[in-house]
Coordinates of C-alpha atoms and ligand atoms in Angstrom, one line a residue:
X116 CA 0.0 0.0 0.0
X117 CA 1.3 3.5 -0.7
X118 CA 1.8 5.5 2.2
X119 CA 0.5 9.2 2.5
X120 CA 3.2 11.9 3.0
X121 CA 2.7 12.3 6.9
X122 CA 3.4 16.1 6.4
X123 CA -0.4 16.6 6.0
X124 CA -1.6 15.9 8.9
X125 CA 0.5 18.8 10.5
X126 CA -1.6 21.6 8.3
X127 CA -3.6 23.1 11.0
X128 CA -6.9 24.0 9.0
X129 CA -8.6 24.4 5.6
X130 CA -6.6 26.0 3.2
X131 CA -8.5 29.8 3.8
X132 CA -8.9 30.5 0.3
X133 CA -10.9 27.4 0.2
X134 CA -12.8 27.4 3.5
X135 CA -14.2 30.5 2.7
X136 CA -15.6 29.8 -0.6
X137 CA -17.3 26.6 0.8
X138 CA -18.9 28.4 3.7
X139 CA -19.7 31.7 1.1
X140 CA -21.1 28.7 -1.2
X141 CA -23.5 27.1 1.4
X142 CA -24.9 30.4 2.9
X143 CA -25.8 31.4 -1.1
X144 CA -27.7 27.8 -1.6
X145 CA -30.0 28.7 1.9
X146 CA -30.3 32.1 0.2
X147 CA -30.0 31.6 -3.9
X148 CA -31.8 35.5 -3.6
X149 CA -28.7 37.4 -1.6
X150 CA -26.9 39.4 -3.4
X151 CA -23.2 39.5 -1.7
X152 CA -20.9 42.3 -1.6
X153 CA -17.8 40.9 -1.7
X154 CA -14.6 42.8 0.4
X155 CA -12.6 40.0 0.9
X156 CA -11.1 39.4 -2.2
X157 CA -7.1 39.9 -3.1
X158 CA -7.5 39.6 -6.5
X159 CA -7.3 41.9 -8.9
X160 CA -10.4 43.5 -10.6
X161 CA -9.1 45.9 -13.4
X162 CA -8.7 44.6 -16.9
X163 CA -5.0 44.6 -18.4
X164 CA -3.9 48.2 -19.1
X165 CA -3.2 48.3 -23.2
X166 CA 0.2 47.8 -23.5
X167 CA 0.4 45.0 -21.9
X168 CA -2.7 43.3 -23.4
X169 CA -1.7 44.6 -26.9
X170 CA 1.9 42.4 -25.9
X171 CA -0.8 39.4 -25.2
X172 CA -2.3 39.3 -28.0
X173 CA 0.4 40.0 -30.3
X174 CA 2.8 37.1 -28.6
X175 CA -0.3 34.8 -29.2
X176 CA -0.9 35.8 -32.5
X177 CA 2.7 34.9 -33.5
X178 CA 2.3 31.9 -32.1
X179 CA 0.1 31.0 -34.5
X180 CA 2.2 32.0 -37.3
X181 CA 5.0 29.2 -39.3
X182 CA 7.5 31.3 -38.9
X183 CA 6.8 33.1 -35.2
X184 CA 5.6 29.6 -33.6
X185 CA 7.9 28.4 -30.5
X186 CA 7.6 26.0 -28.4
X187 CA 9.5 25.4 -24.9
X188 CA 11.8 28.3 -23.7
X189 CA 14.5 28.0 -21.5
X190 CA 13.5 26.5 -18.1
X191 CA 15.2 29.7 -16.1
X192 CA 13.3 32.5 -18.5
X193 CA 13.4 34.4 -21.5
X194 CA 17.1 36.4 -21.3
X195 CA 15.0 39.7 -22.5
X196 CA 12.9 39.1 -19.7
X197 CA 15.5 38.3 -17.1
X198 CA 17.4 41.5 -18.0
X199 CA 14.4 43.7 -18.0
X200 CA 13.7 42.7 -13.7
X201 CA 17.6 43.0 -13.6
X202 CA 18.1 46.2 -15.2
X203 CA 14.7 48.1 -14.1
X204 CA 13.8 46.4 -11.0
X205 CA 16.7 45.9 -9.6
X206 CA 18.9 48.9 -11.3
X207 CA 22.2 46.6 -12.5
X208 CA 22.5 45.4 -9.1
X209 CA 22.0 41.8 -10.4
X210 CA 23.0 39.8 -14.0
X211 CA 20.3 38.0 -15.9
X212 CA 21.7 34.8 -14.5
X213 CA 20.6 35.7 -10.6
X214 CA 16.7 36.2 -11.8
X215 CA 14.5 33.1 -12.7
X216 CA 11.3 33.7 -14.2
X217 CA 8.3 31.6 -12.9
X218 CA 4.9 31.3 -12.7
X219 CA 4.5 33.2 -9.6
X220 CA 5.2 34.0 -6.0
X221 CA 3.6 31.3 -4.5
X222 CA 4.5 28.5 -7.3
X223 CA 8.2 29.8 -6.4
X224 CA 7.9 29.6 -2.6
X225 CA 7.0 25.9 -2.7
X226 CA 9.5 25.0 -5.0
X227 CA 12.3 27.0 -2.7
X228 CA 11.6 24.9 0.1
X229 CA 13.4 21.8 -2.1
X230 CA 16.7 23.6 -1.5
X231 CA 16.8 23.2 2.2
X232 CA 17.4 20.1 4.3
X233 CA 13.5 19.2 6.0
X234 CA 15.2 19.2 9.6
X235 CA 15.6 22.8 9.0
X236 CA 13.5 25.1 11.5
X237 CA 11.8 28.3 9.9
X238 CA 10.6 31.7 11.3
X239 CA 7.4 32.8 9.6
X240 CA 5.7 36.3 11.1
X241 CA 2.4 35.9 12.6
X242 CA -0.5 36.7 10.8
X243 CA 1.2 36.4 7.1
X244 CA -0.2 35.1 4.0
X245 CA -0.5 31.4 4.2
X246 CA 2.0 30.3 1.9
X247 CA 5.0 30.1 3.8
X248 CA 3.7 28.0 6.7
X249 CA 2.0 25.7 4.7
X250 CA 5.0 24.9 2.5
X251 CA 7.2 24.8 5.4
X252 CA 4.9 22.2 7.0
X253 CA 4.5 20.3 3.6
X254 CA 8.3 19.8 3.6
X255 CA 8.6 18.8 7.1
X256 CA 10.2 22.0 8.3
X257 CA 10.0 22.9 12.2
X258 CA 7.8 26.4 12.1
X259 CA 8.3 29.1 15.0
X260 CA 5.5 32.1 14.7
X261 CA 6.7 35.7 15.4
X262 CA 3.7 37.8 16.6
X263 CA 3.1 40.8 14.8
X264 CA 1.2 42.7 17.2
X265 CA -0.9 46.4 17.1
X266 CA 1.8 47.0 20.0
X267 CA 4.9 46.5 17.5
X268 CA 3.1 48.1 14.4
X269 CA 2.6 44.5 13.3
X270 CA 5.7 43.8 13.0
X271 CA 7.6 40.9 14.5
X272 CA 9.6 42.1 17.4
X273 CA 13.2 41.9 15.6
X274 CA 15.0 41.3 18.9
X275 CA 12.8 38.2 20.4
X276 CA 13.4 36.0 16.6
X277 CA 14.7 32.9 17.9
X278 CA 17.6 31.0 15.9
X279 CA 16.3 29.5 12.9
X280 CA 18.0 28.2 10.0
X281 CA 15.3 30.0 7.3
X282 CA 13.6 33.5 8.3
X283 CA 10.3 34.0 5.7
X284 CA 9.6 38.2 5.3
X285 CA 6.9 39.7 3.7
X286 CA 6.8 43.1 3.3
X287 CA 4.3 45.0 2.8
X288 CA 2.7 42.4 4.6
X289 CA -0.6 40.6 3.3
X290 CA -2.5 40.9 5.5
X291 CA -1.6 43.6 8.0
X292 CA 0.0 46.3 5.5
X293 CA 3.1 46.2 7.8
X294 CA 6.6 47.2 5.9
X295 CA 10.0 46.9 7.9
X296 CA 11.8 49.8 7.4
X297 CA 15.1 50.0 6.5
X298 CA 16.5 50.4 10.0
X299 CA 14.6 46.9 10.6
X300 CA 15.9 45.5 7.5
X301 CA 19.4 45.9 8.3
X302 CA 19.0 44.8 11.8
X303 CA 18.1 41.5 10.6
X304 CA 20.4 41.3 7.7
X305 CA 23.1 42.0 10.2
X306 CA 21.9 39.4 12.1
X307 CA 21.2 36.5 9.3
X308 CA 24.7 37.1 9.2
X309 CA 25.7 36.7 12.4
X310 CA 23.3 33.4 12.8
X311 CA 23.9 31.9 9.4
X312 CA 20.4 32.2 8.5
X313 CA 18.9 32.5 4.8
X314 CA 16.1 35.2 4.3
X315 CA 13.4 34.7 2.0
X316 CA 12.1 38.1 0.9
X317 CA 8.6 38.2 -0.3
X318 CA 7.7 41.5 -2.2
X319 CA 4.6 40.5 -3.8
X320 CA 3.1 44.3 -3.5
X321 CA 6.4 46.2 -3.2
X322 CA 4.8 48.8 -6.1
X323 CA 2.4 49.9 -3.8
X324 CA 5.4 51.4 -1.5
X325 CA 4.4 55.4 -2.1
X326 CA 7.3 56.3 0.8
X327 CA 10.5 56.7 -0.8
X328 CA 12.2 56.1 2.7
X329 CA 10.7 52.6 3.0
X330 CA 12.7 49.6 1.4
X331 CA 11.3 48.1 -2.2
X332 CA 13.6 45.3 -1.7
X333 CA 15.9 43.8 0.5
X334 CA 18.5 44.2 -1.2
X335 CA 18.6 48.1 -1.3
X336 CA 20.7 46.6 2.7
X337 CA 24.2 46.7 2.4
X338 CA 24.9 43.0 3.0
X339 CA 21.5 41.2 1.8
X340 CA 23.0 39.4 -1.2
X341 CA 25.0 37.2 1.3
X342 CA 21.8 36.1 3.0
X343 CA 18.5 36.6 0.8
X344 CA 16.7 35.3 -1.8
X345 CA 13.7 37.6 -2.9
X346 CA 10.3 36.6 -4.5
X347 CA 8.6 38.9 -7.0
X348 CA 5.7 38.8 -8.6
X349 CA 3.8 40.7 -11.3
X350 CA 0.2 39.4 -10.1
X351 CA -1.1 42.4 -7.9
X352 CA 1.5 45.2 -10.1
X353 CA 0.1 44.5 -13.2
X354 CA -2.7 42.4 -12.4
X355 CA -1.2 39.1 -13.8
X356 CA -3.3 37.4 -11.2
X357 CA -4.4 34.8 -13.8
X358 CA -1.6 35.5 -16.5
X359 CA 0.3 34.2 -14.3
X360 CA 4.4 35.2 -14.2
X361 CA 6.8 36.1 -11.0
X362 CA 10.5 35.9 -10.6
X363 CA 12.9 34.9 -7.9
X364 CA 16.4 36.3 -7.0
X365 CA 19.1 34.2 -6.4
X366 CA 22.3 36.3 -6.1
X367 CA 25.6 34.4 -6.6
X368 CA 27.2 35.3 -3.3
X369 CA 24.3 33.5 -1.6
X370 CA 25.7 29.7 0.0
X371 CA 24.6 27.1 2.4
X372 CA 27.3 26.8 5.3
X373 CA 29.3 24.3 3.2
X374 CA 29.6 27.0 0.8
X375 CA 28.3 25.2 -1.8
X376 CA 26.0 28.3 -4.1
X377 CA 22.3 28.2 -3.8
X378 CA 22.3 29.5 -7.4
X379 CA 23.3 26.5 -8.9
X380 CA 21.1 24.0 -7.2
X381 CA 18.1 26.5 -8.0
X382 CA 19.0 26.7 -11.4
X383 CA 19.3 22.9 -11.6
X384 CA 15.9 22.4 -9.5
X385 CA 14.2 24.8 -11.7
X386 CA 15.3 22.9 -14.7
X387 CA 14.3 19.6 -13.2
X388 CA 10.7 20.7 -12.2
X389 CA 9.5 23.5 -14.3
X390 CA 9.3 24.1 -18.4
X391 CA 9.4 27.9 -18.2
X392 CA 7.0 30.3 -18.0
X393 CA 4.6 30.5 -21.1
X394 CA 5.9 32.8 -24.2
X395 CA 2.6 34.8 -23.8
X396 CA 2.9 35.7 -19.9
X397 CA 6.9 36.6 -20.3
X398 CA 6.2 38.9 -23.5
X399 CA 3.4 40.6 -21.3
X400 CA 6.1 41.5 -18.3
X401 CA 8.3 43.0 -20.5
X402 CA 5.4 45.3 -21.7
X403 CA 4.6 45.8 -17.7
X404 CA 8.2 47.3 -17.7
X405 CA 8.4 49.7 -20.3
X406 CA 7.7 53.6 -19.6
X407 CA 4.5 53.3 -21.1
X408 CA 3.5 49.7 -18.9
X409 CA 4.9 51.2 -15.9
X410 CA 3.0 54.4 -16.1
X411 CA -0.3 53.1 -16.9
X412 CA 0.3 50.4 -13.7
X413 CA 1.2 53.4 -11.8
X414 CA -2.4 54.7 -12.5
X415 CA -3.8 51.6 -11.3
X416 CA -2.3 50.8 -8.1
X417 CA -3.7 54.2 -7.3
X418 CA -7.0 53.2 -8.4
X419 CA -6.7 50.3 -6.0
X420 CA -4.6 52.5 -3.1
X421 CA -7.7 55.1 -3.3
X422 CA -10.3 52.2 -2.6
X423 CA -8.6 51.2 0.2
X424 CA -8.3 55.1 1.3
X425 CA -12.5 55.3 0.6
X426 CA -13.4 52.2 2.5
X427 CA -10.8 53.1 5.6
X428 CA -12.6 56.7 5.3
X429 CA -15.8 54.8 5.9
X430 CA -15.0 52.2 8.4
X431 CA -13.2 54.5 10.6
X432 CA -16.2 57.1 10.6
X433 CA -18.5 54.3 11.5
X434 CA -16.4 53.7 14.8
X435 CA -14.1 51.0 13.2
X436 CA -10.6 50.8 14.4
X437 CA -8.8 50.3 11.1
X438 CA -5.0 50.0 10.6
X439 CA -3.2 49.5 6.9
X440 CA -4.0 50.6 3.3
X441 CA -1.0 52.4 2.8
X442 CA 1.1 49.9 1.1
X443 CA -0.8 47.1 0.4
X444 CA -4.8 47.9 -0.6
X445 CA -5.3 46.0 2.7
X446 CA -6.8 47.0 5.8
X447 CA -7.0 45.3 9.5
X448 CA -10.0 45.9 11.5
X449 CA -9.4 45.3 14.7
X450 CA -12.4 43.9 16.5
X451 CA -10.9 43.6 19.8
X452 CA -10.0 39.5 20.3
X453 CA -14.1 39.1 18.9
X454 CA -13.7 35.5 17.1
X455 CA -13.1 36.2 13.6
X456 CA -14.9 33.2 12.0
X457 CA -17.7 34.2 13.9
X458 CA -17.5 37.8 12.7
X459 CA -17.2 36.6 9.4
X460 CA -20.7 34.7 9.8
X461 CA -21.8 37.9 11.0
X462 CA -21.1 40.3 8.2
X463 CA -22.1 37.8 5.7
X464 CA -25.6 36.5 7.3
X465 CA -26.3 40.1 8.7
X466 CA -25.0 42.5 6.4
X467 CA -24.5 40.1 3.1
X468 CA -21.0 41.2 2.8
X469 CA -17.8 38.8 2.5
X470 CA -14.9 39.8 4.6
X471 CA -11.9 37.6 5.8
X472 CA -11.2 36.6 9.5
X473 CA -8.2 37.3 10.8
X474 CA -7.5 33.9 12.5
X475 CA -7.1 32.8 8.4
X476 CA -4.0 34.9 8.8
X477 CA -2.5 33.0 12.0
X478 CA -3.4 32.5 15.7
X479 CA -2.1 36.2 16.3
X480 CA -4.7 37.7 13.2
X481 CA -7.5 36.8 15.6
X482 CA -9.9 39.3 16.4
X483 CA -9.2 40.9 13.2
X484 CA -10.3 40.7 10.1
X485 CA -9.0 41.8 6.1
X486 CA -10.9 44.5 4.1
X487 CA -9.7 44.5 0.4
X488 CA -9.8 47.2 -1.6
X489 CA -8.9 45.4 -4.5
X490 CA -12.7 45.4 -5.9
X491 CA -14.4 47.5 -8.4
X492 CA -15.3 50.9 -7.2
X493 CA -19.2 50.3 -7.3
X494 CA -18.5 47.0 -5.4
X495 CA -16.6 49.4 -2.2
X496 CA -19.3 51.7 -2.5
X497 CA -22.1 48.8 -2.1
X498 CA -19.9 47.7 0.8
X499 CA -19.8 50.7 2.6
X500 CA -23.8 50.8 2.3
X501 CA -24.0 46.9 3.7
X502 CA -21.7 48.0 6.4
X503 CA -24.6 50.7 8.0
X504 CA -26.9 47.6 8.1
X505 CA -24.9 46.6 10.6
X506 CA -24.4 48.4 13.9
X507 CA -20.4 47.7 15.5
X508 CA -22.3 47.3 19.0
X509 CA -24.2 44.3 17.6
X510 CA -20.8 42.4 16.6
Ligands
PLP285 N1 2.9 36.7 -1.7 C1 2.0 37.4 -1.1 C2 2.3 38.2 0.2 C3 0.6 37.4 -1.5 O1 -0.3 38.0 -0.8 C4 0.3 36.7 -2.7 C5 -1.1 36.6 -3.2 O2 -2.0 37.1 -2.6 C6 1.3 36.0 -3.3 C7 2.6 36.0 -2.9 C8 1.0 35.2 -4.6 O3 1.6 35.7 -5.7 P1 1.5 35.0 -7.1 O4 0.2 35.4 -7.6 O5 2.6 35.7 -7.8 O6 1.7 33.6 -6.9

């Protein structure tokens, strides 16, 4: 009989993203006449800006020509892609052969965990998007939680981290909004250093940074190259959510304590478990890159940044206490240690609106819960009206 990895049985819970659909699902069945507003989500909602779709369509249609047809590309990227992150994301600071293309963040984050030896013990902060713990867990990895409490701005208190042989970071964080600042980022590149550990940098909405003293990436700290590995992705920049492309830093100075570089096992894992990113996706980044990409995704992280502004506007007027949407177009309600799935039951049966519990987050995200911004404009405006058939004294 094959035996099932035991790995699973350490997930703690539902994946969120599915739990909430399921329990959204039955409440619609008992009431097939509701119609829900929906706050949770942190997708995208705004269609390709024109560049980029024009790149789309005119990758596909080559495709479908004799002479523009290709088929697999290399496993690591397109080079023009490769030196477009390298040049304009990271301004020279890395060649082509540090940056991997892939098909996202997340995709990227499970397949990083194949570099490291299972015994090893990771440091995730507490609440954080999923990801990080699950994969950890999946690849029997040891997992200690940093609280990232209102007291600390949400941030993990840097001094308390315990030794671990693999520190996770996300910053801005989904889903508190909470960015380390560069004082903070140096502390604990300092002190990778010093403990030998390896960073893993997620900076998933690092375009919706408007404060020029706050750090994009972790590698604008003297010293990061030696310990980090950064995840990017192009899925809430340019709204690739279902295009589907991200990209992963590797820099060559980066080695496991035998000194052996992580580069080349990434570059030979990447070869051994992915095929590349599609043609299509990879000519649509390089569009999100030019002036003209970048501008027009300029626009529309605003669009999604103002949401966030209206709905905190409106929650905060209604007695709310709201924290975030300055970086990320997240907020955090705090709803003083209230269970969250409960709340969440709450705003959906009472007020027919879909928000997401905190608890989702982490043990530390409870009595909060996520407000996205990432909607349509009518959709946060028919929020805001579901939220005044609903008094905060009755929660
Ligand atoms: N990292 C963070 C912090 C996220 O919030 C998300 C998606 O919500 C991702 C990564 C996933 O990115 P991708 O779509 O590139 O897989």
């Amino acid at each position: 009989m094959v035996k099932r990895s035991p790995h699973f049985s350490t997930l703690s819970q539902a994946d969120l993203f599915v739990e909430i659909p399921r329990r959204v699902e039955s409440f619609r069945k008992k009431n097939p006449h509701v119609h829900l507003v929906n706050l949770s989500i942190g997708d995208t909602s705004q269609p390709l800006i024109p560049p980029i779709h024009e790149a789309l369509v005119k990758e596909a249609h080559q495709l479908g020509t004799r002479e523009g047809y290709k088929g697999y590309g290399p496993e690591q990227g397109t080079q023009e892609l490769r030196e477009a992150i390298a040049q304009i994301v990271y301004r020279h600071q890395f060649s082509s052969e540090e940056i991997f293309i892939s098909d996202g963040a997340k995709c990227d984050i499970g397949r990083l965990q194949l570099l490291f030896a299972s015994c090893s013990s990771v440091a995730v902060q507490d609440p954080v998007y999923p990801a990080y713990v699950d994969t950890s867990l999946l690849s029997g990895k040891k997992i200690h939680l940093l609280p990232c409490l209102k007291e600390n701005g949400f941030l993990p208190d840097v001094e308390k981290i315990p030794s671990v042989d693999l520190l996770f970071l996300s910053s801005p964080n989904n889903p508190t909004d909470a960015v380390f600042t560069r004082d903070e980022l140096t502390y604990l590149v300092r002190w990778a250093h010093k403990e030998g550990t390896i960073i893993i940098f997620d900076a998933a909405y690092a375009s919706y940074i408007t404060d020029p003293t706050l750090p994009h990436s972790i590698y604008e700290i003297e010293g990061a190259k030696e310990v980090a590995i950064e995840v990017g992705s192009f899925s809430k920049s340019a709204g690739f959510t279902g295009v589907r492309l991200g990209w992963s830093v590797v820099p060559k100075e980066l080695c496991y304590e035998e000194g052996t570089p992580l580069l080349r096992d990434w570059d030979r894992l990447v070869s051994a478990f992915y095929n590349g990113s599609s043609r299509i996706s990879q000519k649509g980044g390089i569009a999100a890159l030019t002036k003209e990409g970048l501008e027009g995704l300029s626009k529309q992280i605003g669009y999604y940044q103002e949401n966030a502004q209206i709905l905190k506007r409106a929650l905060s007027e209604k007695g709310y206490a709201v924290y975030g949407g300055h970086h990320t177009p997240f907020l955090w309600v705090d709803f003083n240690k209230r269970n969250s799935w409960d709340l969440f039951s709450q705003f959906l049966e009472q007020a027919h609106l879909i928000l997401i519990p905190g608890r989702g987050f982490g043990p530390s995200g409870e009595g909060f819960m996520r407000v996205s911004g990432f909607g349509h404009r009518e959709e946060i405006f028919k929020g805001i009206e579901r939220l005044s058939c609903i008094s905060l004294q009755s929660l």
